[in-house]
Coordinates of C-alpha atoms and ligand atoms in Angstrom, one line a residue:
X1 CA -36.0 -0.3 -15.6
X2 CA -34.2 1.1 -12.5
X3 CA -32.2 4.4 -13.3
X4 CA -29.2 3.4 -12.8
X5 CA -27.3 6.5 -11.9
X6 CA -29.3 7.3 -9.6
X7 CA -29.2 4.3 -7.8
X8 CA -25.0 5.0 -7.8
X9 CA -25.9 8.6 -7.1
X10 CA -27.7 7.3 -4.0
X11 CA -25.2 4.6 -3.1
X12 CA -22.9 7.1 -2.5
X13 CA -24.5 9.7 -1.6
X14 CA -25.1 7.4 1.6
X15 CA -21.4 6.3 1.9
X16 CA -21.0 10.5 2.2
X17 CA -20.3 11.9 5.7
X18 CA -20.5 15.8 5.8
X19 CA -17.5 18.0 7.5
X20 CA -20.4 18.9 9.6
X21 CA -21.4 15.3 10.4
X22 CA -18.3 14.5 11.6
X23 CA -19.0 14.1 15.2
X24 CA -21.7 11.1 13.7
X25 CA -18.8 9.2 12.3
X26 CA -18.1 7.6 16.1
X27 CA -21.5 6.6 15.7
X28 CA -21.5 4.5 12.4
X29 CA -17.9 3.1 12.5
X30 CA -15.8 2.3 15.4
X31 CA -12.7 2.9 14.2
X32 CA -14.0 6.7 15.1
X33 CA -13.0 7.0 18.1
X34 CA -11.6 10.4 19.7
X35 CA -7.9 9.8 19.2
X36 CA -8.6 8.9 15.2
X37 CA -11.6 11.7 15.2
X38 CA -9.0 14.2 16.0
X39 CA -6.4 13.5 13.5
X40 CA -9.0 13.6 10.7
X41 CA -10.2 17.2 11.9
X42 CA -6.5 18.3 11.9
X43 CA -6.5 16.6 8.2
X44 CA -9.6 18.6 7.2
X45 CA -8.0 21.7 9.0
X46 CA -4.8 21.3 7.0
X47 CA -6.9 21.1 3.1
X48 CA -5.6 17.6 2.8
X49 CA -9.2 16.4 3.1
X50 CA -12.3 18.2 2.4
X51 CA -15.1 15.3 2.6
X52 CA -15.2 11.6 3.7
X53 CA -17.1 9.1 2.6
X54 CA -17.8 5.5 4.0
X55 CA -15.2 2.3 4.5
X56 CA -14.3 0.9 1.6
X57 CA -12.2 -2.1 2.9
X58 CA -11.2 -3.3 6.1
X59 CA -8.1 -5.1 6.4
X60 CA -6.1 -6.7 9.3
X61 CA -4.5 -3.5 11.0
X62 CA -6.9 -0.7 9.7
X63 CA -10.1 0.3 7.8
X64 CA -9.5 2.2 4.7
X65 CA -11.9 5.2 3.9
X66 CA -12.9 7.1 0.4
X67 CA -12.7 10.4 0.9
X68 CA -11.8 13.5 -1.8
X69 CA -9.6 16.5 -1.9
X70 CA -10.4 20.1 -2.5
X71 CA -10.0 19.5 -6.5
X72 CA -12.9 17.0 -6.2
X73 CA -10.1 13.7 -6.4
X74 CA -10.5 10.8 -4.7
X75 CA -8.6 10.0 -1.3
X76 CA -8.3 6.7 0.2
X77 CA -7.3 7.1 4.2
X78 CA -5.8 4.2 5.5
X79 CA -7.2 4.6 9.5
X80 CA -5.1 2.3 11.9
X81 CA -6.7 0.4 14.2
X82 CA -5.9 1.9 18.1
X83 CA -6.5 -1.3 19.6
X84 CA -3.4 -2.6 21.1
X85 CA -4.1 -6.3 20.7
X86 CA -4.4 -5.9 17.1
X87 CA -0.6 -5.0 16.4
X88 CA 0.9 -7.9 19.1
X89 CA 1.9 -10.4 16.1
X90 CA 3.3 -7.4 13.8
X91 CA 6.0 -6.3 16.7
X92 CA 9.0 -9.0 15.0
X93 CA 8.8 -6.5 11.7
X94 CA 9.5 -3.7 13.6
X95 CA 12.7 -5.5 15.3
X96 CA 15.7 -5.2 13.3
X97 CA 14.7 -2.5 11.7
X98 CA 17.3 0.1 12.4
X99 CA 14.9 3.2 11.7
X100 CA 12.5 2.1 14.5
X101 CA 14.7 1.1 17.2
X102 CA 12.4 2.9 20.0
X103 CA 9.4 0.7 22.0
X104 CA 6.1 2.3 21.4
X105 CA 4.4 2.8 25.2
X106 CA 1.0 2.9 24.1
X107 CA -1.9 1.8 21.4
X108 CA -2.1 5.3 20.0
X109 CA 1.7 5.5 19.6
X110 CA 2.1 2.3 18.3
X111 CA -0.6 2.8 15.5
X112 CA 1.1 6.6 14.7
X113 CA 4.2 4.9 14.5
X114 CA 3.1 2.0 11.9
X115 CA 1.1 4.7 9.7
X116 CA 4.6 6.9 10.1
X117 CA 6.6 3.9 9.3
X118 CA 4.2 2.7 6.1
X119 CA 3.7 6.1 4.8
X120 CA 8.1 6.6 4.7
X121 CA 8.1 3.6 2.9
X122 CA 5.7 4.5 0.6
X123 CA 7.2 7.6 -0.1
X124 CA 10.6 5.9 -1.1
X125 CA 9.0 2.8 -2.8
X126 CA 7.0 6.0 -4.9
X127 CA 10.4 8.2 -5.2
X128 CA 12.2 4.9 -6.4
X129 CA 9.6 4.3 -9.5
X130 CA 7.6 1.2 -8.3
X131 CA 4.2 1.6 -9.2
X132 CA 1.8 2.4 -5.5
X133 CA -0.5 4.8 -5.1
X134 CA 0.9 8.2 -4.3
X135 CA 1.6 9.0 -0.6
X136 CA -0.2 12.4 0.3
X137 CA 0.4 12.6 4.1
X138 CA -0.5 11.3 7.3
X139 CA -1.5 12.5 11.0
X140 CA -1.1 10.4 13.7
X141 CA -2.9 7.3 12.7
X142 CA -4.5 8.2 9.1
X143 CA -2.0 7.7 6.4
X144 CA -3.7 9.8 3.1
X145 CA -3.0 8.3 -0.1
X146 CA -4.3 8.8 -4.3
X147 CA -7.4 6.2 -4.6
X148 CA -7.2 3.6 -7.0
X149 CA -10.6 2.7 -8.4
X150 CA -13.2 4.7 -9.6
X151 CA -15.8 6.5 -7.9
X152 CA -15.3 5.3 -4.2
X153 CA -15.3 1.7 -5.7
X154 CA -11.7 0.1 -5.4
X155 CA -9.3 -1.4 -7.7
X156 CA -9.8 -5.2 -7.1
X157 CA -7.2 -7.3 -5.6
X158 CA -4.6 -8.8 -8.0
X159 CA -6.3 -12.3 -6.4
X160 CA -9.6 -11.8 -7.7
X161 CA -8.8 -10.4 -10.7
X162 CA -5.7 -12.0 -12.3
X163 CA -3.9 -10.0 -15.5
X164 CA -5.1 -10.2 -19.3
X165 CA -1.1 -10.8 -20.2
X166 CA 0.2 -12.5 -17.3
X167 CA 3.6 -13.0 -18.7
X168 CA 3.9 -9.4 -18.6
X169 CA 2.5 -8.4 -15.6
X170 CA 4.7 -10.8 -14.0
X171 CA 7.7 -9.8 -15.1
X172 CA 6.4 -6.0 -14.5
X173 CA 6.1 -7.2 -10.7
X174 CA 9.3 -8.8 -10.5
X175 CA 11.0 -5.3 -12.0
X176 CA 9.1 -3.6 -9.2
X177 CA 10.5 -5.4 -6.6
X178 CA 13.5 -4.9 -8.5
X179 CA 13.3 -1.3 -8.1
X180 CA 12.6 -1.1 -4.9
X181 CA 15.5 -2.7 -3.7
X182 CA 18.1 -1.6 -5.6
X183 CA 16.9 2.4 -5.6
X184 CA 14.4 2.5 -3.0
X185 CA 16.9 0.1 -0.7
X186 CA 13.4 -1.6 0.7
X187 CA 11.9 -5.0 0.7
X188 CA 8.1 -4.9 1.1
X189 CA 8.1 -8.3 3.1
X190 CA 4.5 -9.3 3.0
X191 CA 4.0 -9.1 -1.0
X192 CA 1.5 -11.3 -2.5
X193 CA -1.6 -10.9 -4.8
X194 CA -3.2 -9.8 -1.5
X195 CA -1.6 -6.4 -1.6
X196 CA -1.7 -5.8 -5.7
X197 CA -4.1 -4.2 -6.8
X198 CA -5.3 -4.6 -10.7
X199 CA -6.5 -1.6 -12.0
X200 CA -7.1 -2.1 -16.1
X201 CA -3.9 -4.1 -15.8
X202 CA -1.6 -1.6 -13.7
X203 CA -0.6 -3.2 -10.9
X204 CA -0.3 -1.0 -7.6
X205 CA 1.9 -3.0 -5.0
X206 CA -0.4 -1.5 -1.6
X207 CA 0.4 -2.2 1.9
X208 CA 3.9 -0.8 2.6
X209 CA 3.7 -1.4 6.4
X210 CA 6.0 -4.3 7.2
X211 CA 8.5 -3.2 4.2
X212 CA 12.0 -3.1 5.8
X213 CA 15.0 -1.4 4.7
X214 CA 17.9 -3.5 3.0
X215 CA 20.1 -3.1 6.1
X216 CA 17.4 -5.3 7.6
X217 CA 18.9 -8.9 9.4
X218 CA 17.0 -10.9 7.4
X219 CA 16.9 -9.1 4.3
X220 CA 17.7 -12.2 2.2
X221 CA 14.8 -14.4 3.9
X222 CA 12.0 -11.4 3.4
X223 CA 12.9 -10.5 -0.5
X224 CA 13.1 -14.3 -1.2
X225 CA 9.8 -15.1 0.4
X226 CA 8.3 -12.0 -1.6
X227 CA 9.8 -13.4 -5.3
X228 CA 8.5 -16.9 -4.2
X229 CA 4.8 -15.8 -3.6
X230 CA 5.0 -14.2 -6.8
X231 CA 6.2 -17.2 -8.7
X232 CA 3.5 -19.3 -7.0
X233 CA 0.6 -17.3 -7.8
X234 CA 1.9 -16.0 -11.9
X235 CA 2.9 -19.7 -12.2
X236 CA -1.0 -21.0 -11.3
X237 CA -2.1 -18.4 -13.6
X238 CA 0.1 -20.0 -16.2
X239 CA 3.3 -18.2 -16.7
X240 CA 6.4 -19.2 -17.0
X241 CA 8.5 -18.3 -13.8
X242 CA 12.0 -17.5 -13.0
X243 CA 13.6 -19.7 -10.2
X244 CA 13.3 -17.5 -7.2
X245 CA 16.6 -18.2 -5.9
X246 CA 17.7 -17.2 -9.0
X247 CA 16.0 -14.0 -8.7
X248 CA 16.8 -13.1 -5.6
X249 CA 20.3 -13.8 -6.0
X250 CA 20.4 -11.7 -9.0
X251 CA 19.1 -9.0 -7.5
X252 CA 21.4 -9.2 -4.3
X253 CA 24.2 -9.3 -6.6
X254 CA 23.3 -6.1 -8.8
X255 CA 22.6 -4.2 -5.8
X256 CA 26.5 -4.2 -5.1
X257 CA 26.9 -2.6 -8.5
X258 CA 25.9 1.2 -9.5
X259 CA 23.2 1.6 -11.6
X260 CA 21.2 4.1 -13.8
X261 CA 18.2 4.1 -14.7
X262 CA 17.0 3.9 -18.3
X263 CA 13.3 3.9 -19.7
X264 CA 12.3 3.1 -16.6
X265 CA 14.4 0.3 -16.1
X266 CA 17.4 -0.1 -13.7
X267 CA 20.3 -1.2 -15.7
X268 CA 23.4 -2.7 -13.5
X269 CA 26.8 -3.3 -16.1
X270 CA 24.9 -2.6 -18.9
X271 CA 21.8 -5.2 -18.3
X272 CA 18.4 -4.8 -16.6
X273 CA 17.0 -7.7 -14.8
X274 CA 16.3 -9.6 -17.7
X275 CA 19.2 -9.3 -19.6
X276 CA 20.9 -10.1 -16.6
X277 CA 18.9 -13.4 -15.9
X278 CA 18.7 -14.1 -20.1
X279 CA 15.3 -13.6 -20.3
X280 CA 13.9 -12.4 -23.9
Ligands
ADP1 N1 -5.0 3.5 -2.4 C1 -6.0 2.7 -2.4 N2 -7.0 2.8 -3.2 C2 -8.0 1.9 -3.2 N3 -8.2 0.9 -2.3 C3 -7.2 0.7 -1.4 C4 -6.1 1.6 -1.4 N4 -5.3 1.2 -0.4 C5 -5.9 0.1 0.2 N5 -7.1 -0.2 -0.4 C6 -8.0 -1.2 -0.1 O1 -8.0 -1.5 1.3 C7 -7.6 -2.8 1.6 C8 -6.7 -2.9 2.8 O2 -5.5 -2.1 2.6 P1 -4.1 -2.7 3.0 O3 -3.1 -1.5 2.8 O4 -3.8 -3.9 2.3 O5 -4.3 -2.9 4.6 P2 -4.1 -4.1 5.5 O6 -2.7 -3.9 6.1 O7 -5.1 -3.9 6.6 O8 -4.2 -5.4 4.7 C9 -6.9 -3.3 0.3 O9 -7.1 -4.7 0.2 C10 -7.7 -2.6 -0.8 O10 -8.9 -3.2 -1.1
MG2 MG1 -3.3 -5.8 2.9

């Protein structure tokens, strides 16, 4: 019989990269190179970070890294890629968008300016009571957030790991979304069971980058096409789903009241969402 904590004692022992290694991490991963290798010292310098560990996932605009803090809690850095070819198709987000009216000049910029622009959005989508992983800080293209998972092994994708009560976590979604428009005045815009992650059933909405504020043109389009991927994936899995023109209607229309919020829930003229929409 193979000890098995020692084999996970060695698995991540080797994922671990020493302060005094750091020079090595160029080596091993490539999205090292001097421009991110700098902002991770200033990081380290700043107590943010005390050690990294190895990539955990690698998505389409940036590696995401465990690391832990100087109370021994788990980080996840979200590293943007520098490369400028990699950002090309993400530059309609960013136009429209009132808050980021400037054109970035170069790769570096660019990726500072989406780990700027995710990490804001975070922080109001967090402020506003939707369930993501706390925002810690960021430094030109590393965006520090709380690590969901356990033990340098992350919180599986909503997609791979659907609900035990899927009736309730879809309407927990839907409320999320809810509350991020009406308080945090944001639509994510590239929601789907991609960017959920389901840990023991809480669902952490992740990747904040392309979230645009309600001001935003197309506004209308963006939340709709959000609701909709939600209704197709919860309706696959089996659960019954609100129309999501309805929805988004609904939630255009108690965004132009006031509202309070009560246990959690946003309550416009006296409803929340699914008194509103007659549901339960
Ligand atoms: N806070 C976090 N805790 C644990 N894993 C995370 C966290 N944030 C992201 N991840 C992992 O990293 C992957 C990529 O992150 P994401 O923000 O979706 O980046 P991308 O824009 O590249 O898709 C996710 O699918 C998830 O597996
Ligand atoms: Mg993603």
């Amino acid at each position: 019989m193979p000890d098995e904590s020692k084999i996970e004692r060695d698995r991540i022992e080797k994922r671990r990269f020493r302060i005094k290694d750091i020079d090595q991490l160029k080596l091993v991963d490539d999205v090292f190179n001097e421009y991110t290798l700098k902002a991770l010292y200033e990081i380290m310098n700043r107590r943010i970070v005390l050690e990294v560990y190895g990539p955990i996932a690698q998505g389409k605009e940036a590696k995401v890294i465990w690391g832990k803090d100087y109370d021994g809690k788990d980080l996840a850095l979200k590293v943007y890629y520098t490369l400028a070819n990699r950002f090309v198709n993400r530059n309609p987000y960013i136009i429209g968008d009132r808050r980021f009216s400037g054109k970035p000049s170069n790769p570096f910029k660019l990726a500072s300016m989406w780990c700027r622009k995710e990490f804001r959005n975070m922080k109001r989508a967090y402020e506003a009571g939707v369930l993501v992983p706390r925002p810690i800080a960021f430094y030109s293209n590393i965006l520090v957030m709380e690590f969901i998972g356990e033990e340098g092994v992350p919180a599986p994708l909503l997609k791979d790991v659907p609900p035990d009560d899927v009736q309730a976590a879809y309407i927990d979604v839907i409320l999320n979304v809810e509350k991020a428009f009406i308080i945090g005045k944001l639509i994510h815009a590239d929601l789907s069971e991609y960017n959920i992650l389901n840990w023991n059933n809480k669902l952490y909405i992740i990747d904040w980058g392309s979230a645009v504020d309600s001001s935003h043109p197309n506004f209308m389009d963006l939340l709709y096409r959000d609701v909709r991927n939600i209704n197709r994936f919860f309706s696959k899995l089996g659960a019954s789903v609100v129309d999501e023109g309805k929805i988004t209607e609904a939630l255009i229309k108690r965004s132009k009241g006031s509202y309070i919020v009560s246990d959690g829930r946003v309550i416009v003229d006296g409803k929340d969402l699914l008194g509103y929409l007659s549901i339960n």
